[in-house]
Coordinates of N, CA and C and ligand atoms in Angstrom, one line a residue:
X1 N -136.3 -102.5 77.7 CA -136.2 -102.4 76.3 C -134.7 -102.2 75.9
X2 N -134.3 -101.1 76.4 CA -132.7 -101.3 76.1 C -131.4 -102.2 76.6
X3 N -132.5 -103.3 77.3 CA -131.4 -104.7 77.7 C -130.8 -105.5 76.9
X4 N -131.7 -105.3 75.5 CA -131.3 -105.8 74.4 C -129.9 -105.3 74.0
X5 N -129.2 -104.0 74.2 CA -128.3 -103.0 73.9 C -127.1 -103.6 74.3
X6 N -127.9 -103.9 75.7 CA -126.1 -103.6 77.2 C -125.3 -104.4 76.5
X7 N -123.9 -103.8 76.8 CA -122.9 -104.6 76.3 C -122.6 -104.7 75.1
X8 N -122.8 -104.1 74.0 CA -122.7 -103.5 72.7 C -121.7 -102.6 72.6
X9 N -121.0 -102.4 71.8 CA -120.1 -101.0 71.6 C -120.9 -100.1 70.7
X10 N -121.0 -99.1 71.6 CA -121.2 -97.6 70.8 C -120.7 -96.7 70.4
X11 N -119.7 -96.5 69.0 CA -119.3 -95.0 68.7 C -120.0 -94.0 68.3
X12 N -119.8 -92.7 69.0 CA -120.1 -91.5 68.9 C -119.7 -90.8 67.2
X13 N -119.7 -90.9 65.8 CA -119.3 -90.2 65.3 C -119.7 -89.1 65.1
X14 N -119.0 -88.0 65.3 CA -119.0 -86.6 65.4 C -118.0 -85.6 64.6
X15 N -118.7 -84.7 63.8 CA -118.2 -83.7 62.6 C -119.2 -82.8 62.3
X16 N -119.0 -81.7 62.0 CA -119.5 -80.9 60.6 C -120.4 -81.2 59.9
X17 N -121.0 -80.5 59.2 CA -121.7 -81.2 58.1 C -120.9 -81.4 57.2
X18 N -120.9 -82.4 56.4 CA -119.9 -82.9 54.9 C -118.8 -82.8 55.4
X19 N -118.3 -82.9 56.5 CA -117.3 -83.4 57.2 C -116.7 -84.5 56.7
X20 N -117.8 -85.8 56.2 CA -117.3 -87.0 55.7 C -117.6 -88.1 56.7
X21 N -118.8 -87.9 57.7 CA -119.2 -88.9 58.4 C -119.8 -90.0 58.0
X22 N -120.6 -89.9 57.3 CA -121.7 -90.8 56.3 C -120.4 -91.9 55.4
X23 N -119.2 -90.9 55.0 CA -118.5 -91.9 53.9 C -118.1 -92.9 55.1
X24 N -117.2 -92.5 55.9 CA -116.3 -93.0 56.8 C -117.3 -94.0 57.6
X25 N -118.0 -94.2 57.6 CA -119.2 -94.9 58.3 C -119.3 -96.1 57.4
X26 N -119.7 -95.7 56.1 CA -120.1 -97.0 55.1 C -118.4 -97.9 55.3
X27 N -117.6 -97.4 55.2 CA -116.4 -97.9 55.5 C -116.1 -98.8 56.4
X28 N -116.6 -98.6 57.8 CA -116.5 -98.7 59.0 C -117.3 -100.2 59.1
X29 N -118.4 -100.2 58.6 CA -119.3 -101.1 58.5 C -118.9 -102.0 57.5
X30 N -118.1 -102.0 56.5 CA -117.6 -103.3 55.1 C -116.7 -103.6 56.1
X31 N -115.9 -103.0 56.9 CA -114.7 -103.4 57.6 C -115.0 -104.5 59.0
X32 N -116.1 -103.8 59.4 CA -116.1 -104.5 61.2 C -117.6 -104.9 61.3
X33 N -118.3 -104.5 60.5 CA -119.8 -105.4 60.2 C -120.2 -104.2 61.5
X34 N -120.5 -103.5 61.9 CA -121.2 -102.6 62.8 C -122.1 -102.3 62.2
X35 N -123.4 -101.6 63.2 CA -124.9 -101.1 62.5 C -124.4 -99.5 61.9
X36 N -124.6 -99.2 61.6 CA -124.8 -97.6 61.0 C -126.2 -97.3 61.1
X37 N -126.2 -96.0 62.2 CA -127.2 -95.2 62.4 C -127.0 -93.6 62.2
X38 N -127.5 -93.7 61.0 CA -127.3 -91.7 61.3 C -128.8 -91.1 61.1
X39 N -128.5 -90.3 62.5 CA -129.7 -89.6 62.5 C -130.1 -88.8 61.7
X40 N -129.6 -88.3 60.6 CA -130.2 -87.4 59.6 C -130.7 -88.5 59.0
X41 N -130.5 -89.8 58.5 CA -131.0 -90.4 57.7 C -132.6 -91.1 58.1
X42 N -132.3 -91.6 59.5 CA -133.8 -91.7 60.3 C -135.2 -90.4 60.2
X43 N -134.3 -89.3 60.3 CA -135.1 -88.3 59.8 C -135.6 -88.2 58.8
X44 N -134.8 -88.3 58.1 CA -135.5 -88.0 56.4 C -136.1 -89.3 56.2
X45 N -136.3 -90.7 56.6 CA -137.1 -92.1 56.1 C -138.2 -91.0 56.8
X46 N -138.8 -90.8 57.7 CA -139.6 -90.4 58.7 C -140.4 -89.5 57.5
X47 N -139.4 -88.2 57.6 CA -140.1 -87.2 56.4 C -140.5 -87.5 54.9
X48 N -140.3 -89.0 54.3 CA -140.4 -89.2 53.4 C -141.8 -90.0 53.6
X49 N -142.0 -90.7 54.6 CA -142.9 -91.1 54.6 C -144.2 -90.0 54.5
X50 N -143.9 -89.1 54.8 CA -145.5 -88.4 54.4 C -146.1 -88.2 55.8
X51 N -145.6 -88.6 56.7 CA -146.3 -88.1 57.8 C -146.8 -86.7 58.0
X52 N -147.3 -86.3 59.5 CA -148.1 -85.0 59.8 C -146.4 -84.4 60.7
X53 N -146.2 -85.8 61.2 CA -144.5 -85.2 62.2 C -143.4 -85.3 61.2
X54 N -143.3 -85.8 59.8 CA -142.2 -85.6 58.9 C -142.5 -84.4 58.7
X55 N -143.9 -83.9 58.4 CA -143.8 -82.4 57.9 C -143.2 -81.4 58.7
X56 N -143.0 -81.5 59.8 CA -142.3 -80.6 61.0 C -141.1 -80.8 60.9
X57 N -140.5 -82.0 60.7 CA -139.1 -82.3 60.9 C -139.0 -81.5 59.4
X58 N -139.2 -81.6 58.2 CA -139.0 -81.2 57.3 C -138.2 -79.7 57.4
X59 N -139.3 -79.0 57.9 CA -139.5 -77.7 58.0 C -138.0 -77.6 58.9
X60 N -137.8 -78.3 59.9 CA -136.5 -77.7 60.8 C -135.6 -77.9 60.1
X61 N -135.5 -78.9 59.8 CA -133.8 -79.1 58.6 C -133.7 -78.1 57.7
X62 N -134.7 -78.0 56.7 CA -134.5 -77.1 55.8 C -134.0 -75.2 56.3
X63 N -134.4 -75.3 57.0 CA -133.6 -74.2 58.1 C -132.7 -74.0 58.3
X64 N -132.0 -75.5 58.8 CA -130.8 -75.7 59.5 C -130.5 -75.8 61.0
X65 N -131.5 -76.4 61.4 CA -132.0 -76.0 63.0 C -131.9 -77.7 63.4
X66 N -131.9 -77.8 64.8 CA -131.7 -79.2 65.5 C -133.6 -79.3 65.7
X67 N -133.7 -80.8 65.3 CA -134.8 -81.3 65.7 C -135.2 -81.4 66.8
X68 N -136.1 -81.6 67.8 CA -136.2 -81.6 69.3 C -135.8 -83.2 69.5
X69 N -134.8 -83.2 70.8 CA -134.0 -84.1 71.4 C -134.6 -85.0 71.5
X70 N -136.0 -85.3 71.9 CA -136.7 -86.5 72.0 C -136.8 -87.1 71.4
X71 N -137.3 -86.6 70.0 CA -138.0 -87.0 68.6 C -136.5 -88.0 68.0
X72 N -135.5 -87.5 68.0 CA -134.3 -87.8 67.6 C -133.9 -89.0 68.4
X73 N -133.8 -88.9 69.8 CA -133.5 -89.9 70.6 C -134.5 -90.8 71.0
X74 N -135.5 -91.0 70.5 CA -135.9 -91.8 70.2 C -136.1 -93.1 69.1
X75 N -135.8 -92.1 67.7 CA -135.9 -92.7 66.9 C -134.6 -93.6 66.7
X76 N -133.5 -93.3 67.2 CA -132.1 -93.9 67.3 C -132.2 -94.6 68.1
X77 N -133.0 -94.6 69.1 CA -133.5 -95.9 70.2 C -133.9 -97.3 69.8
X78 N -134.8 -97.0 69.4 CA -135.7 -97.7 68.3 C -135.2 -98.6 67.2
X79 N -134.2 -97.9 66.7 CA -133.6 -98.2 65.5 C -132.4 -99.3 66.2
X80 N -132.1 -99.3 67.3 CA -131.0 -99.6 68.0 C -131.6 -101.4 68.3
X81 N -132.6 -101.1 69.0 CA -133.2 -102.0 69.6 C -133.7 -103.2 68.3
X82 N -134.4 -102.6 67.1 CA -134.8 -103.4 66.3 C -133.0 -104.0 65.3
X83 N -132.0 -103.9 65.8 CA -131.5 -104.2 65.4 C -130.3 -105.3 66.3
X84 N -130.8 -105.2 67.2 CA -130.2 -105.6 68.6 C -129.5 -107.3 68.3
X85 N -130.5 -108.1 68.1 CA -130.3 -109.5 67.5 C -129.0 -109.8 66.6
X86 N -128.9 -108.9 65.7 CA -127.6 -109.0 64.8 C -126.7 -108.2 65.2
X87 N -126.4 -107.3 65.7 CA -125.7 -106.2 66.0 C -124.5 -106.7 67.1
X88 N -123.4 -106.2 65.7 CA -122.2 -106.0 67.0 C -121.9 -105.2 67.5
X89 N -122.4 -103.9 66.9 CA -122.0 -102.7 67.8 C -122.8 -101.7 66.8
X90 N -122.9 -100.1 67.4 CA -123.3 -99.6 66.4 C -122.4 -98.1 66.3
X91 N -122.9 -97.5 65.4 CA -122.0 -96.2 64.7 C -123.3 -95.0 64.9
X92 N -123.1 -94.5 65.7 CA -124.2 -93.2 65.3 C -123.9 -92.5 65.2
X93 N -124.3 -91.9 63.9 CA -123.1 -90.5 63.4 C -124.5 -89.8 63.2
X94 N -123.6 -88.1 63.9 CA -124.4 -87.2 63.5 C -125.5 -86.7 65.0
X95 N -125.2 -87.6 65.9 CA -125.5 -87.4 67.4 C -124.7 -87.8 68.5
X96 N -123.7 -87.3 69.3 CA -125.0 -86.2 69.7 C -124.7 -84.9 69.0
X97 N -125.2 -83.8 69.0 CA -125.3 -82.6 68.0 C -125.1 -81.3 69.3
X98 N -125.6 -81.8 70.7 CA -125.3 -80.6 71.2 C -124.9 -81.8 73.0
X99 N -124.5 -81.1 74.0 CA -124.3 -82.0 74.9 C -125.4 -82.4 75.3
X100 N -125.9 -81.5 75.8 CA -127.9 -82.5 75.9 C -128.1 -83.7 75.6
X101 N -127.8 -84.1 74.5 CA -128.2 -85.0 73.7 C -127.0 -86.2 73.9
X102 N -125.7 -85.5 74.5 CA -125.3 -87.0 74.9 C -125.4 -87.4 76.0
X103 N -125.8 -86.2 77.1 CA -126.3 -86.7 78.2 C -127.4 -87.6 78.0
X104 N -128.5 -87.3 77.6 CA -129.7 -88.0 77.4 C -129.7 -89.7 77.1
X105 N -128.7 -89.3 75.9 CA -128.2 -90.9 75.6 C -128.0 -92.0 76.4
X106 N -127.2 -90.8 77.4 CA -126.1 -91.9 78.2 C -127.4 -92.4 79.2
X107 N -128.2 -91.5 79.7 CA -129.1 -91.6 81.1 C -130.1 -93.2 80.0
X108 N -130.4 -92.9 78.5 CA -131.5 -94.2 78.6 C -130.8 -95.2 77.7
X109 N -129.3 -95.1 77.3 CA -129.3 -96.4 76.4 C -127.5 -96.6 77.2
X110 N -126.7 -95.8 77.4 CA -126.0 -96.3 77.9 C -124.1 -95.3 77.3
X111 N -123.4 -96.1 77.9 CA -122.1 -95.0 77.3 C -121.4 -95.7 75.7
X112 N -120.8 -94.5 75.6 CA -119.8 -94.9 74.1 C -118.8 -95.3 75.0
X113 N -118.4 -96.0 73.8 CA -116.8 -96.7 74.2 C -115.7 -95.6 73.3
X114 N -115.9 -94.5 72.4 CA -115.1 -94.1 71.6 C -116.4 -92.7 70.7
X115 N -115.4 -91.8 70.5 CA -116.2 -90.7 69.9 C -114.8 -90.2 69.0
X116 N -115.8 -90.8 68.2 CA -114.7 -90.2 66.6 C -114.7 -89.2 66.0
X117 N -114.0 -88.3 66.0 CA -113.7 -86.9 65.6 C -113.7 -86.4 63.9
X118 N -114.4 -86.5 63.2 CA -114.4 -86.2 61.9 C -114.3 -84.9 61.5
X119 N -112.7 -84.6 61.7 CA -112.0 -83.0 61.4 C -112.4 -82.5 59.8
X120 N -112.8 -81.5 59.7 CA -112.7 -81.3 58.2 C -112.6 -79.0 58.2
X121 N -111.9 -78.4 57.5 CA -112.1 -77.1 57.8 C -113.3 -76.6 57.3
X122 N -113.8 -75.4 57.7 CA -115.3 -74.8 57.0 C -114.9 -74.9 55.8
X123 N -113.9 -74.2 55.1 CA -114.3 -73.9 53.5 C -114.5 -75.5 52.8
X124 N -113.7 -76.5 53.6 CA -114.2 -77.8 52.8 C -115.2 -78.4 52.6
X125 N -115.8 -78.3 54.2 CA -117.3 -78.9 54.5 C -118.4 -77.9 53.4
X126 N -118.0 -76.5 53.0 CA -118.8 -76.0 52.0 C -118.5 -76.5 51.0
X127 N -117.5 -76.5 50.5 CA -117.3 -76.9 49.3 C -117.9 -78.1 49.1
X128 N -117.8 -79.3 49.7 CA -118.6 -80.4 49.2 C -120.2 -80.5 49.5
X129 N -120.4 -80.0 50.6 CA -121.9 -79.9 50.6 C -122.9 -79.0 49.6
X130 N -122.0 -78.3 48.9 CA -122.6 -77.9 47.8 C -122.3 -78.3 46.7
X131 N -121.6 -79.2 46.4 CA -120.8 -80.3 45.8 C -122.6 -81.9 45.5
X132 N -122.1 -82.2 47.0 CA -123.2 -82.7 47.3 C -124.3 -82.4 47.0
X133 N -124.8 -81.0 47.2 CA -126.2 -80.5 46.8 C -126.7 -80.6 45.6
X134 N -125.7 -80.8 44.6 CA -126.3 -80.7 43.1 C -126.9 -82.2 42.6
X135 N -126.6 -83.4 43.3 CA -127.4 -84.4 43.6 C -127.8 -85.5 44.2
X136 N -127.8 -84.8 45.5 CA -128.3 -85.2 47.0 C -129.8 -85.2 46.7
X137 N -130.1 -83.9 46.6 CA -131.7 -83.7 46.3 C -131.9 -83.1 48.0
X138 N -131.1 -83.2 49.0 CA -131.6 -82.8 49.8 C -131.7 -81.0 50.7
X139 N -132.8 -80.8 50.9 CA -133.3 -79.6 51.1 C -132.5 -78.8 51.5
X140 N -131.5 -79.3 52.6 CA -130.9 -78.7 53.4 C -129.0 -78.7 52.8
X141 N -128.6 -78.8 51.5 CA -127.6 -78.7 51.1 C -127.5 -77.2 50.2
X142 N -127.8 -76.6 50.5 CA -128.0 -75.0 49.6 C -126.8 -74.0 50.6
X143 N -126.9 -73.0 50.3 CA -125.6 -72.3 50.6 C -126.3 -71.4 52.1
X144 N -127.3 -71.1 51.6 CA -128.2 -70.3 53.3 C -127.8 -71.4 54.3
X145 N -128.7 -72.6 53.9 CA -128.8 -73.5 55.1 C -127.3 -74.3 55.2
X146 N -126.4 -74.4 54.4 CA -125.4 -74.8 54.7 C -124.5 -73.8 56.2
X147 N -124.4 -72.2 56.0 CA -124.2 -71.6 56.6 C -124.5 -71.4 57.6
X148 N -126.2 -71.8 58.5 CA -126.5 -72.4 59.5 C -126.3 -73.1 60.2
X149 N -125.6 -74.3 59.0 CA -125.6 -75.2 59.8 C -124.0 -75.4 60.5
X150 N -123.1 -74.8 59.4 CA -121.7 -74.6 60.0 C -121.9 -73.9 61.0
X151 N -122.8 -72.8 61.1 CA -122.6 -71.7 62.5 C -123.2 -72.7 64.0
X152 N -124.1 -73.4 63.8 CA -124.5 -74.2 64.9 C -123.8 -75.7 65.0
X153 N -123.1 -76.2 63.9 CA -122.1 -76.8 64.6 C -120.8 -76.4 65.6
X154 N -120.1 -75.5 65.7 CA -119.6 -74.5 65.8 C -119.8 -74.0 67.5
X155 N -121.1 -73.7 67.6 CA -121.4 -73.2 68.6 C -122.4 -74.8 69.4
X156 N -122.9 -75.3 69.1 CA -123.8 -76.5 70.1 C -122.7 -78.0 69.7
X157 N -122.4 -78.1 69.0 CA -121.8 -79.3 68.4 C -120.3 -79.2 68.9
X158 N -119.1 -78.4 68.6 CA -118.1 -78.8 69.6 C -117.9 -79.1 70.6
X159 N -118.7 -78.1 71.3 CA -118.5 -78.5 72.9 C -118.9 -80.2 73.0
X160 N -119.4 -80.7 72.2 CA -119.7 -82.0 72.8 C -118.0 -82.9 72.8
X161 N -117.4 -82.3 72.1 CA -116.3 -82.7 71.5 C -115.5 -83.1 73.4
X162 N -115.5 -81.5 73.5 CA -114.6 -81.2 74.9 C -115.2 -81.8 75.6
X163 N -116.7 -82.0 76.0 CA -117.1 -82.6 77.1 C -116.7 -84.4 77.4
X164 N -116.3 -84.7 76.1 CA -115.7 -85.8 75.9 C -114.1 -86.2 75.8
X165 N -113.8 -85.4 75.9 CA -112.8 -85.3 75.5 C -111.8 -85.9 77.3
X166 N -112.5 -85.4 78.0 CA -112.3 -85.6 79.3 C -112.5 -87.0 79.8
X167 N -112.7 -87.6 79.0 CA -112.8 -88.9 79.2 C -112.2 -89.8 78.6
X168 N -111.1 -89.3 77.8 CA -110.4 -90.2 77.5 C -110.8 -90.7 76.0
X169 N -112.0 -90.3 75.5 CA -112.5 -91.6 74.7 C -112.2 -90.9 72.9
X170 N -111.9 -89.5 72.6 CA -111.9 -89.1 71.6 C -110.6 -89.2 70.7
X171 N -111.2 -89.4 69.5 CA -110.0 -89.7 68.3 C -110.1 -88.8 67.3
X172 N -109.7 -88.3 67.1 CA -109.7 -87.4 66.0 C -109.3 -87.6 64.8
X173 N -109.5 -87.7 63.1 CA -108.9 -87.8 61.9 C -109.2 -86.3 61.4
X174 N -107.9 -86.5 60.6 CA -107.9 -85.4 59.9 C -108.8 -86.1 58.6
X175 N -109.7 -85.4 58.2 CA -110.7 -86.1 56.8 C -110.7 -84.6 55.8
X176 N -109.4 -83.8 55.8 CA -109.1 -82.9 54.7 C -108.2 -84.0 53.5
X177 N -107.9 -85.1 54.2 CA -107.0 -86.3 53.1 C -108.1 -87.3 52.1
X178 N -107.5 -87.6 51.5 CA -108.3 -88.3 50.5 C -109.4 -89.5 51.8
X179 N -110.3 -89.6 51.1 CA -110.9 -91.0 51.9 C -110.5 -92.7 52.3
X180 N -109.5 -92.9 51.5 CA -109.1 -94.0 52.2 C -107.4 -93.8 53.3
X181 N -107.3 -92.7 53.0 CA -106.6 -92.2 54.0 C -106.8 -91.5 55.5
X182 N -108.1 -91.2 55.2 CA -109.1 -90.9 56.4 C -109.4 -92.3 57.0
X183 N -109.7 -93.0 56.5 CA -110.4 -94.6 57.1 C -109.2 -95.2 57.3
X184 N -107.8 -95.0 57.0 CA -106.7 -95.6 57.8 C -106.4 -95.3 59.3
X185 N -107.2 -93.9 59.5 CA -107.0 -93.1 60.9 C -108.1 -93.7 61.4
X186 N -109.2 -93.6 61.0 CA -110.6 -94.3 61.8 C -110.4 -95.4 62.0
X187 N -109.5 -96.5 60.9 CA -109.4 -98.4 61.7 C -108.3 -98.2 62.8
X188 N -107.2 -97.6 62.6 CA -106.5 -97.3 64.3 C -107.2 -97.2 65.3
X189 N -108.1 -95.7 65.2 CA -108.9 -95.5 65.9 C -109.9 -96.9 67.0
X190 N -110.2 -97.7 65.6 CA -111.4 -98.1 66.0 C -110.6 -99.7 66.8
X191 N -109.3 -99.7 66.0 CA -108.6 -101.4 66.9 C -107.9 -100.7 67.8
X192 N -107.9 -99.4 68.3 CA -107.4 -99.3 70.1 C -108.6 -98.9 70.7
X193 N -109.6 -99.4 70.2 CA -110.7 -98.8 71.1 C -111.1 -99.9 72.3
X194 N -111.1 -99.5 73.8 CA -111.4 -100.4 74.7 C -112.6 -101.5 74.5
Ligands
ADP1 N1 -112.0 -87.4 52.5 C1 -112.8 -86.8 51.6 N2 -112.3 -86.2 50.5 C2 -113.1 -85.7 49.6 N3 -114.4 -85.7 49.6 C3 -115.0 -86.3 50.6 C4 -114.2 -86.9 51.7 N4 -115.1 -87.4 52.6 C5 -116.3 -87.2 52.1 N5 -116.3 -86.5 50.9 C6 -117.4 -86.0 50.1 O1 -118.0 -84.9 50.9 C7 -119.4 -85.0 50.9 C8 -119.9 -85.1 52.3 O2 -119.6 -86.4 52.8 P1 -120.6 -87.1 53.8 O3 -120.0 -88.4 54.1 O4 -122.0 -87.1 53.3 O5 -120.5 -86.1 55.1 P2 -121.4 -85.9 56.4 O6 -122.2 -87.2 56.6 O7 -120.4 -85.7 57.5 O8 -122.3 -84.8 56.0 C9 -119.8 -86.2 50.0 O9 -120.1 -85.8 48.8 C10 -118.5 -87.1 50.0 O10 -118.4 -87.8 48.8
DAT2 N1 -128.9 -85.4 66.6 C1 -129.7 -84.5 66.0 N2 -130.4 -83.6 66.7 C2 -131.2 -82.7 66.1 N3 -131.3 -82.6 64.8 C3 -130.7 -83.5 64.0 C4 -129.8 -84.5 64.6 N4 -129.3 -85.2 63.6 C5 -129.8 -84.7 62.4 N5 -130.6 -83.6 62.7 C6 -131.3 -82.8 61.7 C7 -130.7 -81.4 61.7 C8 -129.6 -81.5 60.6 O1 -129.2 -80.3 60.1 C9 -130.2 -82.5 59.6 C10 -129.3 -83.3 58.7 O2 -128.5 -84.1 59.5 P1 -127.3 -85.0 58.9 O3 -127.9 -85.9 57.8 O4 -126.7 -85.8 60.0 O5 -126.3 -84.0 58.2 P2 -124.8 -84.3 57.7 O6 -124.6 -85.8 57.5 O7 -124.7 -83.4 56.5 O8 -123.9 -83.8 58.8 O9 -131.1 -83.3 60.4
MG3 MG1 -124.2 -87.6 56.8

């Protein structure tokens, strides 16, 4: 199933919440035609549908908690594969979230070529996700679960950073700059990428 994949470029994008992954992504994709996959957004089609397993996933986000690894890595699987035919490469922002999750990756779909670093400080990433909150509509933009979710990026989510970082493959932008000055740092990024 994932032979359809091999030989595809994969970037890792990796940040914060309201970090500015999601913008820098839509960018990324007008520029170099890449898939955009982010796992928050597979999640929520899922929970919107009304399902018995959106109602679970519901419940964890709104918390601010990581969904179980499977559930996630699967559905990014999936999403990968039904897109395989067109696809030059794809962007999945927002996974991996803890290293588990990029080990996991790597063992059933394969490695990144690049893990893009979407820097942004705490007080900013609050500031817009509550920015965002007032018409996102989504559950998990409030000031409790915002704070969650900074404290478990923080603690599960950098280290993914370092674990890669050993490899040569990470880029970092500063995304405290306006956004088209952020996506000057991510197309560098993305035209020295092997
Ligand atoms: N460089 C930036 N400068 C100012 N605001 C930004 C910047 N990048 C993103 N934003 C805003 O911050 C919020 C979070 O951005 P988003 O792309 O949804 O982040 P993420 O996907 O990392 O949570 C959005 O409202 C977006 O418009
Ligand atoms: N890789 C992953 N593993 C576990 N849970 C995930 C996940 N990606 C997303 N989620 C769940 C928990 C997150 O708090 C929530 C929202 O994720 P998101 O949309 O990627 O947030 P943001 O774009 O604000 O960084 O969805
Ligand atoms: Mg996002």
């Amino acid at each position: 199933m994932a032979d359809k994949i091999k030989g595809k470029k994969i970037i890792f994008v990796v940040g914060g919440p309201g970090s500015g992954k999601g913008t820098q992504c839509e960018k990324m994709v007008a520029k170099y035609g890449y898939t955009h996959l982010s796992s928050g957004d597979l999640l929520r089609l899922e929970v919107a549908s009304g399902s018995e397993r959106g109602k679970n996933l519901q419940a964890i986000m709104q918390k601010g908690e990581l969904v179980p690894l499977d559930t996630v890595l699967d559905m990014i699987l999936d999403a990968m594969v039904a897109k395989a035919d067109t696809s030059k490469g794809y962007l999945i922002d927002g996974y991996p979230r803890e290293v588990k999750q990029g080990e996991e990756f790597e063992k059933k779909i394969g490695a990144p070529s690049l893990l893009l670093y979407v820097d942004a400080s705490g007080p900013t990433m609050v500031k817009r996700l509550m920015k965002r909150g007032e018409t996102s509509g989504r559950a998990d933009d409030n000031e409790e679960t915002i704070k969650k979710r900074l404290d478990l990026y923080y603690k599960a989510t950098e280290p993914v950073i370092a674990f890669y970082e050993g490899r040569g493959i990470v880029r970092k932008v500063n995304s405290e700059l306006p956004v088209d000055e952020v996506f000057a740092a991510v197309a560098k990024a993305v035209d020295g990428m092997k």
